[in-house]
PDB file of C-alpha atoms in Angstrom:
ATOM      1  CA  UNK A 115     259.955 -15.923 103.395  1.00  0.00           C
ATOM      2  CA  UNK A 116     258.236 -15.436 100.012  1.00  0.00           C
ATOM      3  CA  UNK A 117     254.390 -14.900 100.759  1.00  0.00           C
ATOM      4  CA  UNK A 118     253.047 -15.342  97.173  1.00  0.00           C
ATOM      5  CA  UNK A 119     252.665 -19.082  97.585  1.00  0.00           C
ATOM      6  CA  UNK A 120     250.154 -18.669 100.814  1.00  0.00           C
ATOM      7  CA  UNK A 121     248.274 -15.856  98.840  1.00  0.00           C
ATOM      8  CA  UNK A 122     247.261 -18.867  96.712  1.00  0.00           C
ATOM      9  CA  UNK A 123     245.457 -20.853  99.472  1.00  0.00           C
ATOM     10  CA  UNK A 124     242.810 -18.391  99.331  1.00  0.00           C
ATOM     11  CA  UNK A 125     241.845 -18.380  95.725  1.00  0.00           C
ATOM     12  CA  UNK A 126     241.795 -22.119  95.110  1.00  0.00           C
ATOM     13  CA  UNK A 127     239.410 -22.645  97.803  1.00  0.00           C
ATOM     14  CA  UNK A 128     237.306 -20.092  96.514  1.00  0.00           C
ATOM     15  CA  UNK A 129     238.084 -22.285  92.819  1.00  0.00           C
ATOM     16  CA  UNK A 130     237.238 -25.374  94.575  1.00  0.00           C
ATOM     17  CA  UNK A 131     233.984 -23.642  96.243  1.00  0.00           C
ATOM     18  CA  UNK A 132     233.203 -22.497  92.842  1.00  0.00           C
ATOM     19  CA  UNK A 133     233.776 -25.949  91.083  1.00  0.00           C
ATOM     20  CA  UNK A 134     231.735 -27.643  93.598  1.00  0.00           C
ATOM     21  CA  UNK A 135     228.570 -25.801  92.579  1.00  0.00           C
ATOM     22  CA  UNK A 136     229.028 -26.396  88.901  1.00  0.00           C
ATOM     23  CA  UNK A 137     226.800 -29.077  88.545  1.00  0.00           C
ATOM     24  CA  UNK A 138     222.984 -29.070  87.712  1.00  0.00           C
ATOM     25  CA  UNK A 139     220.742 -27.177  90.770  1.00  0.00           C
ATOM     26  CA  UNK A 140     218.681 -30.315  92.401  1.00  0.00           C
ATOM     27  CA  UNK A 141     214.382 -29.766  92.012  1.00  0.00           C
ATOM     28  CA  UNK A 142     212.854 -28.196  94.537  1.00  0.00           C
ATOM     29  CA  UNK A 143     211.143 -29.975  97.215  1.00  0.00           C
ATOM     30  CA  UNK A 144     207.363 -29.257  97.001  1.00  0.00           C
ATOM     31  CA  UNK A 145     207.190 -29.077 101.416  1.00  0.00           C
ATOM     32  CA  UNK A 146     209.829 -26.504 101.209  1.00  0.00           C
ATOM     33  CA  UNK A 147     210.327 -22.982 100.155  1.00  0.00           C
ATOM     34  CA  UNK A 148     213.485 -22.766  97.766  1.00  0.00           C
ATOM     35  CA  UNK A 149     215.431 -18.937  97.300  1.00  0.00           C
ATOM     36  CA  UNK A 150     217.838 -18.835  94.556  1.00  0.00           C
ATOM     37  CA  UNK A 151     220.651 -15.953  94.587  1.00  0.00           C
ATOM     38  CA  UNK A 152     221.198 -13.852  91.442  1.00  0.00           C
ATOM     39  CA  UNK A 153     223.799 -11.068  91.826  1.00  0.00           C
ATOM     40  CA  UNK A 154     224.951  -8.418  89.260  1.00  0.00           C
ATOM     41  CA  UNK A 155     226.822  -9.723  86.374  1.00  0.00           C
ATOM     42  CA  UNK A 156     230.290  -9.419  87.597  1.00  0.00           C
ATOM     43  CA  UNK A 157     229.388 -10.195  91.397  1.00  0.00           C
ATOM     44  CA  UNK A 158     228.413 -13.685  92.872  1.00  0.00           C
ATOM     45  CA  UNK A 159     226.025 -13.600  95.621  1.00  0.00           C
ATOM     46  CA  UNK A 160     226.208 -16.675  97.559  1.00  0.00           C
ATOM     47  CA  UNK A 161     224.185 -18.539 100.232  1.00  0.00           C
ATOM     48  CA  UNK A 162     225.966 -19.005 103.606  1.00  0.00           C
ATOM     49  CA  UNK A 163     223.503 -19.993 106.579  1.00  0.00           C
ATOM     50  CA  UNK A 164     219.832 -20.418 107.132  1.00  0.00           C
ATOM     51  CA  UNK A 165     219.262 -19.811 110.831  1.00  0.00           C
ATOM     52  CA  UNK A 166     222.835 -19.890 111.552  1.00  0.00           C
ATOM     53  CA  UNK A 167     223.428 -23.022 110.123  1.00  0.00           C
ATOM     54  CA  UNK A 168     226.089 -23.755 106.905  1.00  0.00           C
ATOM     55  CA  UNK A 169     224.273 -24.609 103.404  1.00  0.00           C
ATOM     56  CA  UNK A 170     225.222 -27.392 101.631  1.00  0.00           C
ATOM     57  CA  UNK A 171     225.100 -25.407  97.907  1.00  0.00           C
ATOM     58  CA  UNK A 172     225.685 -21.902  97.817  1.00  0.00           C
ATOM     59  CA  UNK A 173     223.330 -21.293  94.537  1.00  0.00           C
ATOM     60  CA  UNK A 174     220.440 -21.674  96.602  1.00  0.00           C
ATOM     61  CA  UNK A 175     218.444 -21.933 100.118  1.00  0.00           C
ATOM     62  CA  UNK A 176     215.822 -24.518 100.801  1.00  0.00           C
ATOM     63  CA  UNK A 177     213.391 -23.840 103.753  1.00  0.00           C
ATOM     64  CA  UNK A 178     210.903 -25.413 105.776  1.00  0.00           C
ATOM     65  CA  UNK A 179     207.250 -22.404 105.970  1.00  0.00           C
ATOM     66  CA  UNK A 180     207.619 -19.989 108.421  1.00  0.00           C
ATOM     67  CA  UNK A 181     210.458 -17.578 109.476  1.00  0.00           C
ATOM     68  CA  UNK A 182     213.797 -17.703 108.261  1.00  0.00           C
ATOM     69  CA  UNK A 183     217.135 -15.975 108.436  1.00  0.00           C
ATOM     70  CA  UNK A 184     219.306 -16.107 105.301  1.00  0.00           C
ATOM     71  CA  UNK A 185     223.269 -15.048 105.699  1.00  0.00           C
ATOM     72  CA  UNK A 186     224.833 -14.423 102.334  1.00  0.00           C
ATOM     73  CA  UNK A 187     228.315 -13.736 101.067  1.00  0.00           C
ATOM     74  CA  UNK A 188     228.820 -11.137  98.102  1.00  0.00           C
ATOM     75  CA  UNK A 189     232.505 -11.397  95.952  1.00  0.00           C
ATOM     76  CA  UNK A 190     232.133  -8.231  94.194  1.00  0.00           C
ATOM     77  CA  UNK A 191     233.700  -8.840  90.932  1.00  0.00           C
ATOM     78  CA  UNK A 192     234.434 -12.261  91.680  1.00  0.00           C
ATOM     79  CA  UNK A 193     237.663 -12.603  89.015  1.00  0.00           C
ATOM     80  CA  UNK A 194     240.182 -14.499  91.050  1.00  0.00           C
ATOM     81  CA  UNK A 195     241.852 -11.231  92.163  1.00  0.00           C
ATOM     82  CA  UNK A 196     242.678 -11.428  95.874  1.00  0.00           C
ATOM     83  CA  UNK A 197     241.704  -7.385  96.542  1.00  0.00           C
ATOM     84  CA  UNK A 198     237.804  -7.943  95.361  1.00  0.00           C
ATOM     85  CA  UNK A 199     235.447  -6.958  98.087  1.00  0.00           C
ATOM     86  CA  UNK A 200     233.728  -9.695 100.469  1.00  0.00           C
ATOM     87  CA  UNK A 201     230.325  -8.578 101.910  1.00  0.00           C
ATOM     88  CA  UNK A 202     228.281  -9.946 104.141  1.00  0.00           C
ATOM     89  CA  UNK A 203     224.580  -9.917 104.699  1.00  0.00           C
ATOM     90  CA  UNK A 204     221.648 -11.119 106.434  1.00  0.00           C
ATOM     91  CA  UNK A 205     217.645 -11.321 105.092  1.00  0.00           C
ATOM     92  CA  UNK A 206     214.574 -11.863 107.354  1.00  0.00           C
ATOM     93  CA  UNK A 207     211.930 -13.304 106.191  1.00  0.00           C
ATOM     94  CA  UNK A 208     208.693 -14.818 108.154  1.00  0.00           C
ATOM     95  CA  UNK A 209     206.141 -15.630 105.587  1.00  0.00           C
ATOM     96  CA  UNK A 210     207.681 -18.679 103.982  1.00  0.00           C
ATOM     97  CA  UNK A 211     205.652 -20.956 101.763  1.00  0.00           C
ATOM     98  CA  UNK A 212     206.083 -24.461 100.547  1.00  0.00           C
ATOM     99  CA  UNK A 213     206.496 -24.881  97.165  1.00  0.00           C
ATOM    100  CA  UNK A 214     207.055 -21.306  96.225  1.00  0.00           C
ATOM    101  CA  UNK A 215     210.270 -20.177  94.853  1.00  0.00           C
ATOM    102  CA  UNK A 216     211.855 -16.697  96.269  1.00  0.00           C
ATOM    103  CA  UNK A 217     214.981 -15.013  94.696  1.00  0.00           C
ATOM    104  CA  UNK A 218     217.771 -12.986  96.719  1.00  0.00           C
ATOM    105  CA  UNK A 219     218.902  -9.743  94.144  1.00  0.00           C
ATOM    106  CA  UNK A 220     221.847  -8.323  94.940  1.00  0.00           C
ATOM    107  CA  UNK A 221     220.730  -4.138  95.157  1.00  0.00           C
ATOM    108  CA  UNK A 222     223.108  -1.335  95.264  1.00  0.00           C
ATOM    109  CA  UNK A 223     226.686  -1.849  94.608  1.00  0.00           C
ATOM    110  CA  UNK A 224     230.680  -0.713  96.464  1.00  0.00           C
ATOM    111  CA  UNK A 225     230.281   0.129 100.028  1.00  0.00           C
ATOM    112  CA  UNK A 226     225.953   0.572  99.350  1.00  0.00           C
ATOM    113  CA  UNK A 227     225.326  -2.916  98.733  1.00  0.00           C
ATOM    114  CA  UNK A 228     222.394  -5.183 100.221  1.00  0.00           C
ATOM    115  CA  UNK A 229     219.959  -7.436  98.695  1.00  0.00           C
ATOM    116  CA  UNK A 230     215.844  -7.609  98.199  1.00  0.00           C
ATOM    117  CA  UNK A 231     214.013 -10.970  98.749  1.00  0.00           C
ATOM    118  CA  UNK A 232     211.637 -11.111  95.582  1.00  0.00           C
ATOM    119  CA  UNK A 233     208.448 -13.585  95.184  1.00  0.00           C
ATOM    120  CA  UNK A 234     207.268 -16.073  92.409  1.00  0.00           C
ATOM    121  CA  UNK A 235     205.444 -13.217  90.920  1.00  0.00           C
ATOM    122  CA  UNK A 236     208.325 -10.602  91.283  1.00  0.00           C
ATOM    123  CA  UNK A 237     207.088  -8.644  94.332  1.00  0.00           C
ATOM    124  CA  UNK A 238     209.980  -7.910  96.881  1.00  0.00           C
ATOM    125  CA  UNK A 239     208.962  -9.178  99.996  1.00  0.00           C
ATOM    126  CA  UNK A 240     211.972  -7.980 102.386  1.00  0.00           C
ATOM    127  CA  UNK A 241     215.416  -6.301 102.277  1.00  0.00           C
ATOM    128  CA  UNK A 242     218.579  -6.726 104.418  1.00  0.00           C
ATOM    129  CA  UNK A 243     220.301  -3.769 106.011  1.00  0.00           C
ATOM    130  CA  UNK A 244     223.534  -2.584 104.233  1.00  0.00           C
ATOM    131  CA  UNK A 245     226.235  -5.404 103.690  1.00  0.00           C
ATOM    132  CA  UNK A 246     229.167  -5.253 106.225  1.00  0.00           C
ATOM    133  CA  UNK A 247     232.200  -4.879 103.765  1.00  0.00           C
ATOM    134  CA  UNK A 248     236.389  -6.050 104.011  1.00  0.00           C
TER     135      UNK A 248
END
């Protein structure tokens, strides 16, 4: 049995994934907070769940005030190749605000990755713990 073909099924869904999010980011909603995700240049950082619940878009989080926690996926340098590192992550965060935009930056890279939780003005707010890497 030739494997090759099933190593396939991986990479197009992460093309179709990919595709999916190519179109133009909607506006923000005013009554919610919105975190966008901004990795290093050859690494996508992706949103997963807010409060343990799937996102629609993975370019971004949208959140009601208050406390939130954001799960994110990182493809370190996300180039089709099937042997690129998949991280996980999680973010806390309880000092939401509507209509203020937040940004996830992907800190650290290899085995030492995580990610900071910056403000409109620039400030980090929070950090995860080290990404869980396979």
């Amino acid at each position: 049995m030739n494997l090759k073909p099933l190593m396939l099924i991986p990479t197009l869904g992460l093309v179709c994934l990919l595709s999916a999010c190519a179109g133009p980011v909607p506006k923000a909603d005013p009554s919610e907070a919105w975190i966008g995700m901004q990795g290093q240049s050859s690494d996508n950082l992706m949103a997963e769940r807010v409060d343990g619940k799937r996102v629609d878009d993975g370019r971004y989080f949208e959140v009601q005030p208050g406390k939130h926690d954001l799960e994110v996926t990182l493809i370190q340098g996300a180039n089709g190749d099937l042997d690129q590192p998949e991280c996980t992550g999680h973010v806390e965060y309880d000092q939401f605000k509507a209509g203020k935009q937040y940004h996830l930056v992907q800190s650290g890279s290899g085995s030492d990755v995580g990610a900071v939780l910056v403000n409109d003005h620039g400030k980090q707010v929070a950090e995860s713990h080290l990404f869980s890497c396979i």
